[in-house]
XYZ file of C-alpha atoms in Angstrom:
715
model
C 43.590 -51.957 -15.325
C 41.204 -49.005 -15.658
C 38.253 -51.179 -14.685
C 40.087 -52.567 -11.651
C 41.021 -49.086 -10.464
C 37.473 -47.822 -10.935
C 36.165 -50.811 -8.969
C 38.655 -50.039 -6.169
C 37.575 -46.382 -6.161
C 33.901 -47.363 -5.898
C 34.713 -49.818 -3.096
C 36.622 -47.177 -1.137
C 33.669 -44.833 -1.623
C 31.419 -47.345 0.114
C 34.111 -47.491 2.799
C 33.142 -43.972 3.875
C 29.846 -45.291 5.162
C 31.616 -48.243 6.772
C 34.097 -45.957 8.533
C 31.286 -43.714 9.761
C 29.352 -46.747 11.081
C 32.445 -48.226 12.743
C 33.230 -44.902 14.390
C 29.708 -44.780 15.777
C 29.927 -48.379 16.999
C 33.119 -47.573 18.877
C 31.036 -45.208 20.952
C 27.857 -47.283 21.184
C 29.426 -50.592 22.268
C 31.413 -49.298 25.300
C 28.412 -47.297 26.496
C 26.157 -50.366 26.286
C 28.763 -52.524 28.056
C 29.078 -50.032 30.904
C 25.338 -49.735 31.255
C 24.940 -53.527 31.282
C 27.198 -53.744 34.347
C 25.181 -51.262 36.377
C 22.112 -52.050 38.488
C 18.813 -51.672 36.722
C 17.768 -48.700 38.826
C 20.951 -46.828 38.010
C 20.613 -47.707 34.318
C 17.174 -46.139 34.205
C 18.454 -42.942 35.786
C 21.743 -42.666 33.875
C 21.031 -44.501 30.646
C 19.192 -41.766 28.807
C 21.554 -38.878 29.727
C 24.658 -40.959 29.009
C 23.343 -42.127 25.627
C 22.422 -38.613 24.643
C 25.805 -37.258 25.728
C 27.794 -39.911 23.844
C 25.884 -41.859 21.241
C 23.573 -38.981 20.391
C 26.389 -36.490 20.010
C 28.428 -38.827 17.781
C 25.411 -39.814 15.679
C 24.488 -36.173 15.138
C 28.106 -35.279 14.310
C 28.282 -38.118 11.762
C 25.021 -37.061 10.154
C 26.217 -33.453 9.970
C 29.497 -34.560 8.411
C 28.024 -36.812 5.716
C 24.884 -34.975 4.752
C 24.879 -33.537 1.234
C 23.804 -29.953 0.698
C 23.411 -28.658 -2.821
C 23.324 -25.025 -3.784
C 22.311 -24.613 -7.394
C 23.354 -21.487 -9.264
C 20.605 -19.119 -10.279
C 19.479 -20.008 -13.770
C 16.658 -20.352 -16.276
C 15.511 -23.865 -17.291
C 15.353 -24.333 -21.057
C 12.892 -26.961 -22.254
C 12.876 -28.862 -25.531
C 10.112 -26.601 -26.787
C 12.213 -23.510 -25.987
C 15.342 -24.599 -27.877
C 14.931 -27.770 -29.995
C 18.357 -27.427 -31.711
C 20.156 -27.134 -28.366
C 18.419 -30.245 -27.052
C 19.139 -32.100 -30.290
C 22.832 -31.368 -29.875
C 22.702 -32.495 -26.222
C 20.911 -35.719 -27.205
C 23.584 -36.447 -29.788
C 26.383 -35.673 -27.304
C 24.790 -38.013 -24.774
C 24.566 -40.746 -27.386
C 28.247 -40.251 -28.245
C 29.140 -40.742 -24.590
C 26.713 -43.689 -24.166
C 24.845 -41.905 -21.389
C 21.252 -40.878 -20.994
C 20.237 -37.314 -21.777
C 20.115 -34.999 -18.728
C 16.725 -34.400 -17.187
C 17.090 -30.624 -17.192
C 19.119 -28.015 -19.054
C 19.617 -24.797 -17.098
C 21.228 -21.679 -18.537
C 23.309 -19.864 -15.908
C 25.283 -16.629 -15.700
C 28.715 -18.229 -15.242
C 30.984 -18.800 -18.242
C 30.988 -22.557 -17.792
C 29.412 -25.838 -18.782
C 28.835 -28.171 -15.831
C 27.107 -31.483 -15.228
C 25.485 -32.304 -11.885
C 23.665 -35.334 -10.537
C 21.525 -35.236 -7.401
C 22.895 -38.366 -5.750
C 22.326 -40.151 -2.437
C 24.576 -42.076 -0.037
C 27.739 -40.271 -1.151
C 27.022 -40.962 -4.804
C 26.403 -44.694 -4.431
C 22.832 -44.079 -5.611
C 22.275 -41.874 -8.646
C 19.491 -39.396 -9.214
C 18.171 -36.709 -11.556
C 20.811 -35.184 -13.817
C 21.182 -31.511 -14.722
C 23.320 -29.787 -17.339
C 24.268 -26.171 -16.647
C 25.239 -24.095 -19.684
C 26.628 -20.586 -19.315
C 24.942 -17.860 -21.319
C 28.307 -16.139 -21.996
C 29.435 -19.308 -23.791
C 26.223 -19.436 -25.812
C 27.020 -15.863 -26.846
C 30.717 -16.138 -27.626
C 31.468 -19.731 -28.643
C 30.541 -21.314 -31.928
C 28.467 -24.480 -31.936
C 31.425 -26.828 -32.367
C 33.297 -25.574 -29.311
C 30.127 -25.535 -27.221
C 29.331 -29.064 -28.442
C 32.767 -30.227 -27.316
C 32.181 -28.783 -23.845
C 28.742 -30.408 -23.562
C 30.014 -33.785 -24.779
C 32.911 -33.669 -22.321
C 30.658 -32.930 -19.341
C 28.108 -35.601 -20.203
C 30.878 -38.154 -20.778
C 31.740 -37.982 -17.064
C 28.913 -40.468 -16.642
C 30.048 -42.678 -19.520
C 30.781 -46.385 -18.917
C 33.267 -46.487 -21.833
C 36.277 -46.515 -19.509
C 34.700 -48.999 -17.072
C 31.255 -49.955 -15.871
C 32.332 -48.636 -12.451
C 33.476 -45.255 -13.780
C 30.128 -43.408 -13.440
C 29.812 -44.526 -9.821
C 33.415 -43.520 -9.095
C 32.899 -40.067 -10.594
C 29.634 -39.465 -8.703
C 31.317 -40.455 -5.476
C 34.346 -38.261 -6.032
C 32.128 -35.232 -6.623
C 29.966 -35.972 -3.573
C 32.962 -36.436 -1.275
C 34.594 -33.283 -2.679
C 31.492 -31.318 -1.647
C 31.243 -32.836 1.822
C 34.764 -33.070 3.243
C 35.789 -29.372 2.965
C 32.601 -28.389 4.808
C 33.185 -30.607 7.859
C 33.767 -28.316 10.806
C 36.984 -28.630 12.775
C 34.813 -28.941 15.895
C 32.879 -31.901 14.478
C 33.610 -35.003 16.584
C 33.308 -37.294 13.563
C 35.537 -35.094 11.388
C 39.138 -36.230 12.084
C 38.621 -39.884 11.116
C 36.551 -39.009 8.035
C 39.120 -36.453 6.843
C 41.933 -38.972 7.302
C 40.042 -41.587 5.291
C 39.235 -38.963 2.645
C 42.943 -38.273 2.173
C 43.634 -41.949 1.458
C 40.558 -42.154 -0.791
C 41.655 -39.109 -2.799
C 45.116 -40.552 -3.410
C 43.736 -43.885 -4.595
C 41.033 -42.288 -6.722
C 43.257 -39.703 -8.463
C 44.428 -41.985 -11.330
C 40.843 -43.065 -12.003
C 39.566 -39.479 -12.019
C 42.255 -38.294 -14.402
C 41.698 -41.252 -16.713
C 37.988 -40.363 -16.784
C 38.785 -36.782 -17.761
C 40.997 -37.962 -20.630
C 38.250 -40.355 -21.718
C 35.735 -37.481 -21.641
C 38.091 -35.391 -23.788
C 38.202 -38.244 -26.306
C 34.412 -38.402 -26.441
C 34.332 -34.620 -27.009
C 36.853 -34.919 -29.850
C 34.902 -37.744 -31.475
C 31.692 -35.758 -31.237
C 32.757 -32.190 -32.084
C 36.218 -32.664 -33.563
C 39.722 -32.518 -32.141
C 40.177 -28.866 -33.108
C 36.989 -27.788 -31.339
C 38.022 -29.751 -28.243
C 41.443 -28.059 -28.183
C 39.667 -24.720 -28.540
C 37.417 -25.565 -25.609
C 40.354 -26.558 -23.392
C 42.183 -23.310 -24.126
C 39.264 -20.902 -24.173
C 37.360 -22.050 -21.066
C 39.868 -20.858 -18.412
C 40.376 -17.567 -20.263
C 36.631 -16.913 -20.391
C 36.233 -17.653 -16.677
C 39.100 -15.302 -15.813
C 37.704 -12.439 -17.877
C 34.275 -12.944 -16.384
C 35.730 -12.537 -12.878
C 37.413 -9.346 -14.057
C 34.106 -8.177 -15.531
C 32.169 -8.661 -12.290
C 34.918 -7.183 -10.101
C 35.908 -4.155 -12.152
C 32.780 -3.354 -14.146
C 29.690 -4.579 -12.274
C 30.472 -4.464 -8.545
C 31.366 -0.731 -8.163
C 28.142 0.533 -9.735
C 26.081 -2.216 -8.082
C 27.118 -0.948 -4.638
C 25.866 2.552 -5.469
C 22.273 1.351 -5.832
C 22.268 1.004 -9.634
C 22.003 -1.977 -11.949
C 22.982 -2.179 -15.645
C 20.149 -2.839 -18.055
C 22.199 -5.355 -20.049
C 24.693 -7.357 -17.972
C 25.457 -10.063 -20.536
C 25.621 -7.673 -23.444
C 28.169 -5.703 -21.425
C 30.297 -8.809 -20.964
C 30.220 -9.408 -24.699
C 31.321 -5.825 -25.328
C 34.189 -6.255 -22.872
C 35.316 -9.393 -24.719
C 35.247 -7.452 -27.944
C 37.314 -4.593 -26.545
C 39.819 -6.816 -24.724
C 40.534 -9.317 -27.480
C 44.280 -8.925 -27.011
C 43.982 -9.763 -23.329
C 41.888 -12.806 -24.188
C 44.677 -13.930 -26.516
C 47.239 -13.610 -23.722
C 45.044 -15.553 -21.295
C 44.668 -18.383 -23.810
C 48.443 -18.726 -23.855
C 48.709 -19.066 -20.073
C 48.289 -22.291 -18.158
C 45.347 -22.241 -15.714
C 46.056 -21.703 -12.051
C 46.607 -24.788 -9.928
C 43.290 -26.374 -9.032
C 42.239 -27.438 -5.555
C 43.142 -30.864 -4.220
C 39.780 -32.365 -5.169
C 39.941 -31.331 -8.817
C 39.696 -34.303 -11.180
C 41.440 -32.796 -14.206
C 44.980 -33.706 -15.306
C 47.337 -30.852 -16.302
C 46.071 -29.065 -19.402
C 49.242 -29.809 -21.368
C 48.618 -33.527 -20.889
C 45.031 -33.154 -22.038
C 46.045 -31.148 -25.113
C 48.639 -33.757 -26.009
C 46.062 -36.565 -25.719
C 43.472 -34.756 -27.849
C 46.033 -33.747 -30.466
C 47.151 -37.375 -30.710
C 43.662 -38.168 -32.027
C 44.389 -36.143 -35.165
C 44.406 -37.953 -38.468
C 48.026 -38.773 -39.448
C 49.373 -37.254 -42.664
C 51.755 -39.831 -44.154
C 53.467 -37.411 -46.524
C 54.964 -35.350 -43.671
C 55.835 -36.872 -40.320
C 56.669 -34.573 -37.432
C 59.550 -35.245 -35.114
C 58.839 -35.486 -31.387
C 58.567 -32.000 -29.892
C 58.088 -30.341 -33.268
C 55.729 -27.403 -33.489
C 52.343 -28.248 -34.866
C 50.789 -25.778 -37.307
C 47.636 -24.273 -35.934
C 44.547 -25.715 -37.524
C 42.399 -23.341 -39.561
C 39.604 -24.307 -37.209
C 41.560 -23.756 -34.007
C 42.763 -20.285 -34.902
C 44.036 -17.982 -32.192
C 45.695 -19.842 -29.338
C 43.331 -22.734 -29.749
C 40.267 -20.522 -29.776
C 37.545 -21.239 -32.288
C 38.250 -19.529 -35.612
C 34.744 -18.325 -36.029
C 32.090 -17.294 -33.595
C 29.230 -17.868 -35.971
C 25.997 -16.015 -35.505
C 23.133 -17.636 -33.678
C 20.381 -15.031 -33.541
C 19.870 -12.026 -35.785
C 20.284 -8.754 -33.954
C 18.214 -5.667 -34.529
C 19.821 -2.867 -36.515
C 19.796 -0.645 -33.443
C 21.786 -3.186 -31.459
C 24.200 -3.667 -34.349
C 24.744 0.092 -34.525
C 25.328 0.182 -30.772
C 28.063 -2.400 -31.098
C 29.665 -0.272 -33.867
C 31.655 -3.195 -35.136
C 33.207 -4.051 -31.766
C 31.862 -7.544 -31.297
C 32.380 -8.453 -34.914
C 35.998 -7.375 -34.701
C 36.912 -9.092 -31.448
C 34.885 -12.257 -31.720
C 35.291 -12.777 -35.399
C 31.670 -13.055 -36.394
C 28.065 -12.382 -35.594
C 28.030 -13.355 -31.913
C 24.704 -12.941 -30.245
C 24.190 -10.293 -27.649
C 22.815 -11.001 -24.242
C 19.919 -9.560 -22.313
C 18.386 -7.659 -25.148
C 21.596 -6.852 -27.000
C 23.030 -8.862 -29.777
C 24.510 -9.265 -33.086
C 27.477 -8.501 -35.189
C 29.177 -5.197 -35.446
C 27.996 -3.023 -38.264
C 30.417 -1.617 -40.770
C 34.134 -0.993 -40.722
C 36.543 -3.631 -39.530
C 33.788 -5.361 -37.636
C 31.513 -6.022 -40.602
C 30.718 -9.655 -41.299
C 30.998 -11.128 -44.798
C 28.021 -12.740 -46.429
C 29.198 -16.163 -45.318
C 28.894 -15.104 -41.689
C 32.491 -16.011 -40.752
C 35.550 -13.914 -40.041
C 39.033 -15.505 -39.784
C 40.538 -15.173 -36.337
C 43.893 -14.500 -37.996
C 42.503 -11.137 -39.123
C 41.802 -9.975 -35.571
C 44.053 -7.333 -33.961
C 46.829 -8.839 -31.869
C 46.416 -12.337 -33.320
C 49.511 -14.506 -33.546
C 49.513 -18.261 -34.124
C 50.666 -20.494 -31.307
C 52.555 -23.768 -31.551
C 50.336 -26.665 -30.641
C 51.320 -29.541 -28.391
C 54.001 -31.922 -29.609
C 52.624 -34.929 -31.478
C 53.680 -38.536 -31.200
C 56.067 -39.821 -33.895
C 54.302 -40.460 -37.179
C 51.586 -37.860 -36.677
C 51.311 -34.765 -38.816
C 49.611 -31.441 -38.309
C 46.344 -31.195 -36.429
C 43.691 -32.425 -38.838
C 40.290 -33.019 -37.356
C 38.829 -36.412 -36.748
C 35.462 -36.782 -38.429
C 33.048 -35.485 -35.781
C 29.918 -37.571 -35.259
C 27.862 -34.480 -34.384
C 28.875 -32.464 -37.449
C 25.347 -31.927 -38.735
C 23.992 -30.827 -35.373
C 26.796 -28.393 -34.577
C 26.831 -26.737 -37.976
C 27.671 -23.052 -37.657
C 24.452 -21.847 -39.257
C 22.195 -23.597 -36.725
C 20.782 -21.329 -34.035
C 20.877 -23.428 -30.864
C 18.651 -20.989 -28.935
C 16.162 -19.156 -31.165
C 15.701 -16.171 -28.809
C 19.043 -15.744 -27.057
C 18.517 -12.029 -26.233
C 15.178 -12.874 -24.609
C 16.839 -15.683 -22.650
C 19.481 -13.205 -21.514
C 16.841 -10.815 -20.193
C 15.120 -13.631 -18.297
C 18.414 -14.819 -16.824
C 19.410 -11.326 -15.732
C 16.150 -10.992 -13.822
C 16.990 -14.195 -11.935
C 20.769 -13.926 -11.512
C 20.951 -10.146 -10.999
C 17.644 -9.096 -9.395
C 17.705 -5.301 -8.943
C 16.084 -5.379 -5.460
C 15.250 -1.709 -5.510
C 18.257 -0.585 -7.535
C 17.793 1.878 -10.365
C 18.211 0.182 -13.744
C 20.270 2.350 -16.087
C 22.387 2.050 -19.219
C 26.062 1.191 -18.997
C 27.298 4.781 -19.393
C 25.129 6.020 -16.523
C 25.996 2.894 -14.510
C 29.728 3.562 -14.800
C 29.174 7.241 -14.136
C 27.361 6.476 -10.879
C 30.194 4.199 -9.737
C 32.897 6.760 -10.526
C 30.932 9.599 -8.955
C 30.462 7.581 -5.748
C 34.204 6.961 -5.586
C 34.836 10.683 -6.055
C 32.320 11.508 -3.317
C 34.150 9.257 -0.882
C 37.516 10.843 -1.683
C 36.037 14.331 -1.430
C 34.340 13.608 1.910
C 37.599 12.516 3.496
C 39.506 15.521 2.127
C 36.831 18.060 3.071
C 36.632 16.634 6.584
C 40.373 17.115 6.986
C 40.182 20.680 5.647
C 37.285 21.483 7.979
C 39.272 20.406 11.033
C 42.379 22.288 9.874
C 40.490 25.493 8.953
C 38.271 25.523 12.029
C 35.198 26.259 9.883
C 32.987 24.162 7.585
C 34.470 23.346 4.157
C 31.774 21.444 2.270
C 32.233 22.184 -1.436
C 34.471 23.640 -4.124
C 32.942 27.077 -3.413
C 34.235 26.968 0.180
C 37.723 26.043 -1.051
C 37.641 28.977 -3.495
C 36.682 31.259 -0.597
C 39.669 29.991 1.394
C 41.919 30.706 -1.569
C 40.450 34.206 -2.024
C 41.077 34.989 1.668
C 44.653 33.753 1.396
C 44.042 30.995 3.941
C 44.141 27.959 1.639
C 47.934 27.695 1.564
C 48.156 27.996 5.379
C 45.504 25.296 5.819
C 47.373 23.027 3.414
C 50.611 23.550 5.329
C 48.778 22.571 8.517
C 47.553 19.372 6.912
C 50.963 18.539 5.359
C 53.494 20.092 7.758
C 56.510 18.063 6.589
C 55.846 18.145 2.859
C 57.885 20.284 0.422
C 56.028 23.375 -0.882
C 55.867 22.186 -4.485
C 54.374 18.833 -3.458
C 51.898 20.581 -1.162
C 50.824 22.777 -4.075
C 50.371 19.676 -6.249
C 48.140 18.074 -3.587
C 46.010 21.210 -3.349
C 45.572 21.327 -7.128
C 44.524 17.662 -7.185
C 41.921 18.309 -4.495
C 40.499 21.352 -6.264
C 40.352 19.417 -9.555
C 38.409 16.651 -7.811
C 35.955 19.111 -6.255
C 35.460 20.965 -9.534
C 34.798 17.674 -11.336
C 32.108 16.839 -8.791
C 30.627 20.318 -9.195
C 30.615 19.891 -12.980
C 28.765 16.580 -12.691
C 26.245 18.021 -10.242
C 25.732 21.064 -12.478
C 25.065 18.890 -15.522
C 28.038 20.434 -17.335
C 30.041 17.198 -17.563
C 29.621 13.469 -17.908
C 31.791 10.373 -17.872
C 32.857 8.741 -21.122
C 33.445 5.089 -20.389
C 36.033 2.850 -22.032
C 35.961 -0.959 -21.943
C 39.747 -1.055 -22.197
C 41.152 2.055 -20.525
C 40.373 4.724 -17.973
C 37.090 6.616 -18.049
C 37.345 10.259 -19.141
C 35.438 13.232 -17.814
C 34.144 15.236 -20.779
C 31.813 18.175 -21.307
C 28.133 17.347 -21.624
C 28.434 17.675 -25.423
C 31.350 15.212 -25.471
C 34.019 17.875 -25.880
C 37.310 18.165 -24.009
C 37.080 19.466 -20.438
C 40.309 20.756 -18.847
C 39.628 21.315 -15.149
C 43.283 21.054 -14.182
C 44.027 24.485 -15.635
C 41.049 25.963 -13.764
C 42.243 24.340 -10.523
C 45.673 25.934 -10.940
C 44.027 29.357 -11.215
C 41.753 28.640 -8.243
C 44.629 27.685 -5.945
C 46.285 31.113 -6.260
C 44.804 34.092 -4.404
C 45.710 36.408 -7.300
C 43.852 34.382 -9.943
C 40.794 33.086 -8.048
C 38.539 35.599 -9.803
C 39.757 34.376 -13.204
C 38.947 30.822 -12.143
C 35.418 31.875 -11.169
C 34.939 33.453 -14.615
C 36.129 30.245 -16.309
C 33.667 28.217 -14.244
C 30.792 30.514 -15.236
C 31.745 30.088 -18.897
C 31.746 26.309 -18.447
C 28.336 26.449 -16.666
C 29.812 24.909 -13.524
C 28.414 25.962 -10.157
C 31.147 25.334 -7.527
C 28.519 25.341 -4.778
C 26.379 22.671 -6.489
C 25.357 19.914 -4.105
C 24.236 16.363 -4.745
C 20.670 16.163 -6.003
C 19.481 14.045 -3.101
C 20.642 12.932 0.305
C 22.910 10.008 -0.382
C 23.874 7.035 1.710
C 27.340 7.752 3.121
C 28.320 4.138 2.550
C 27.386 4.182 -1.141
C 30.182 2.694 -3.184
C 31.950 1.454 -0.064
C 33.380 -2.029 -0.026
C 32.100 -4.399 2.661
C 35.030 -6.095 4.401
C 33.282 -7.982 7.218
C 30.327 -8.239 9.554
C 29.447 -9.193 13.142
C 26.059 -10.036 14.597
C 24.714 -9.833 18.154
C 27.221 -7.235 19.355
C 26.423 -4.718 22.113
C 26.848 -1.062 21.110
C 26.118 1.571 23.770
C 24.199 -1.088 25.677
C 21.917 -2.100 22.768
C 21.933 -5.346 20.815
C 23.424 -4.378 17.442
C 24.710 -5.964 14.246
C 27.879 -4.414 12.875
C 28.814 -4.121 9.193
C 32.419 -3.056 8.592
C 32.995 -1.217 5.305
C 36.131 0.508 4.092
C 34.779 3.963 4.985
C 33.169 3.344 8.353
C 30.930 1.204 10.542
C 27.244 0.576 9.853
C 25.308 -0.107 13.056
C 22.113 -2.085 12.410
C 19.594 -2.710 15.224
C 19.947 -6.356 16.242
C 17.243 -8.989 16.096
C 15.700 -10.454 19.278
C 17.331 -13.609 20.653
C 14.314 -15.605 19.480
C 15.361 -14.766 15.876
C 19.060 -15.366 16.415
C 19.212 -17.884 13.571
C 18.253 -15.206 11.045
C 20.780 -12.568 12.149
C 23.670 -13.563 9.861
C 21.375 -14.030 6.877
C 19.783 -10.618 7.478
C 23.165 -8.866 7.794
C 24.465 -10.587 4.647
C 21.435 -9.248 2.787
C 22.100 -5.745 4.129
C 25.677 -6.051 2.879
C 24.569 -6.860 -0.667
C 21.867 -4.206 -1.050
C 22.096 -0.461 -1.245
C 18.743 0.035 0.469
C 18.697 2.078 3.671
C 18.092 -0.094 6.742
C 15.482 1.313 9.176
C 17.119 2.505 12.383
C 20.659 1.985 11.057
C 23.434 4.437 11.873
C 26.568 4.956 9.831
C 29.726 6.102 11.642
C 32.386 7.258 9.150
C 36.004 6.695 10.143
C 36.554 10.408 9.532
C 34.317 11.181 12.558
C 36.302 8.901 14.907
C 39.260 10.571 16.610
C 40.637 7.465 18.322
C 39.952 3.962 19.604
C 40.992 1.953 22.666
C 40.493 -1.708 23.500
C 39.152 -1.779 27.053
C 38.782 -5.536 27.534
C 40.169 -8.655 25.878
C 37.691 -11.327 27.063
C 35.057 -10.706 25.940
C 36.406 -8.072 23.587
C 35.356 -4.468 24.153
C 36.375 -1.123 22.636
C 35.763 2.581 23.144
C 35.565 4.680 19.972
C 36.037 8.407 20.627
C 34.063 10.616 18.254
C 35.108 14.089 17.185
C 31.914 15.571 18.642
C 33.081 14.547 22.131
C 30.917 11.438 22.525
C 32.179 7.881 22.987
C 30.852 4.769 21.275
C 31.249 1.589 23.332
C 31.378 -1.678 21.397
C 31.643 -5.101 23.036
C 31.108 -8.731 22.130
C 28.320 -10.794 23.685
C 28.189 -14.515 24.415
C 26.218 -15.203 21.230
C 28.184 -12.849 18.955
C 29.060 -14.387 15.601
C 30.751 -13.271 12.391
C 30.257 -13.170 8.688
C 33.426 -14.451 6.986
C 36.361 -12.317 8.130
C 34.297 -10.229 10.553
C 36.520 -10.326 13.638
C 39.684 -9.713 11.629
C 38.018 -6.787 9.828
C 37.003 -5.174 13.136
C 40.494 -5.647 14.580
C 41.994 -3.975 11.506
C 39.496 -1.124 11.707
C 40.247 -0.513 15.402
C 43.995 -0.626 14.717
C 43.511 1.987 12.004
C 41.352 4.200 14.220
C 43.845 3.939 17.077
C 46.745 5.070 14.873
C 47.681 8.657 14.165
C 45.682 9.844 11.195
């Protein structure tokens, strides 16, 4: 039955080409029939234009719809000479799945293991095969779990289920890449999308059977326990990596800084958030997209667990809880994360036991960092293994229910046991590989490379600068005179004007709440002054909120000083406290900073007309960046250029930043094409209108509409 279904799936895959050809013939044949009925002189005059307008358009649309475009993730190829043990494990996994070894192994930044084949004709013709292995998994997983992931991915091309299965899988992946990218305006799109829907429904049982077969190969190669660990850990690792990039990397990256050790930072975050990782392992993954080939994870866990060796002396009833295997450990995670490369003592001291505690062993650091934690709860025994059950927050989970007659989860004898032994270092120089990968996946492009503490400090300071700019701008307008620093606010308080200004800003707010707002603002300004004066620094936490401390690491209470500074009678006492703390309230930033530093880009538009000039528009959450547009001869490069501007902190020559705080109002003056007038507080007006060739980065028009709606509202 499996072979018949795989054959049907492969046949329907070939049907894509047949449908595309038939659709083209439906255009070609009528055109040729019409032309054959016309006089020869008319045919010569009309034939070429008519063919171009019909046959040419449909042929081009079909080619655009079916062409395959591949975007490979940034990575570092690893040859056999670079990592012989890793390649030996991959060779053995390929042999277990009865497939040939991949042509290339590429280490990437994502926490994933993926197999890709560069196919032709929608997968009907195979090509070179690549295996992508995530460096975070090389750091955090032990060899058995990683071996299970590799064996599973390679087994997608295995003929064990059916000789047609590899072809069916290649086709499914190719179609899944192509169909979502077909434009709604593509003339060939409707018929191809309709056929794809039928194809997906017929292919779904085959795809899911292949995934279960690949899980079986993984269990036979690396063991059932390691395969269960892989199935439970992989989604949790991917989720935490998204959190890492969003919450830890992106804010500092936008300020023009880059961490010196991206992958080591991810490993530290895993160590500090072990409890969260445990919770994520318990949760079912989010629903996949319609082209995903995987069955529900519970079904996969049940199938893998059913491969366990039965224990005759104790049969489990259907639905009974299965004791967690000593190898599976926490929520199906690997019990040990055995060490791969030996870290330097300095790196071990830097970890201070964190990685050893959270990962349960001597996990390797990335990008120049590595190793087990030194001393304390994170120290690693001589054997190099730490039980997961000893980790903080660990609680055993019930496994999937076993079929009648099966006992607890006892591993099948893995065929790759010798090659995935815990003491084998798969990559001899993993820290060096991490440094090479960071240079490729996270190129600094002019950013300042700093340590994590300084990186987080730059991100937090940029956020504070943005908040302070908005508040000071409001105070300036309310006071009628420039208010640019904490010193100016102290002067307002000393003159007795600060309370009146605050009441102007918050006319309907109760007095006690107004006083609280003023104290918060003064605390913010004093914190910025302390940072600029070198009297304070940020102490980062991988689990909680960063804390502003004195430069020697001691406690710094600026709230009490702010309370004194807000009262006219105690301003002088506040000034004395600031002198004692070595804080200059008039301290300014050390250099002229980009006003959009730390701002989040929400959209972009190219080929707009601003004040009569061709301009590209980048919409960020603090204002509008106006970039001189490219000539029409370079129109094809405009979106790519603006996307690059959005991802770099470098100043763009000739660019102008217009903060929302400097815009007093906005009015839409025309709907087709769209046009707006932005009234600035200095009395000038900025005219913005769309041109015939205006285009957007994803979400650009919606972002501009939202920005104009905000600027038009009462603020």
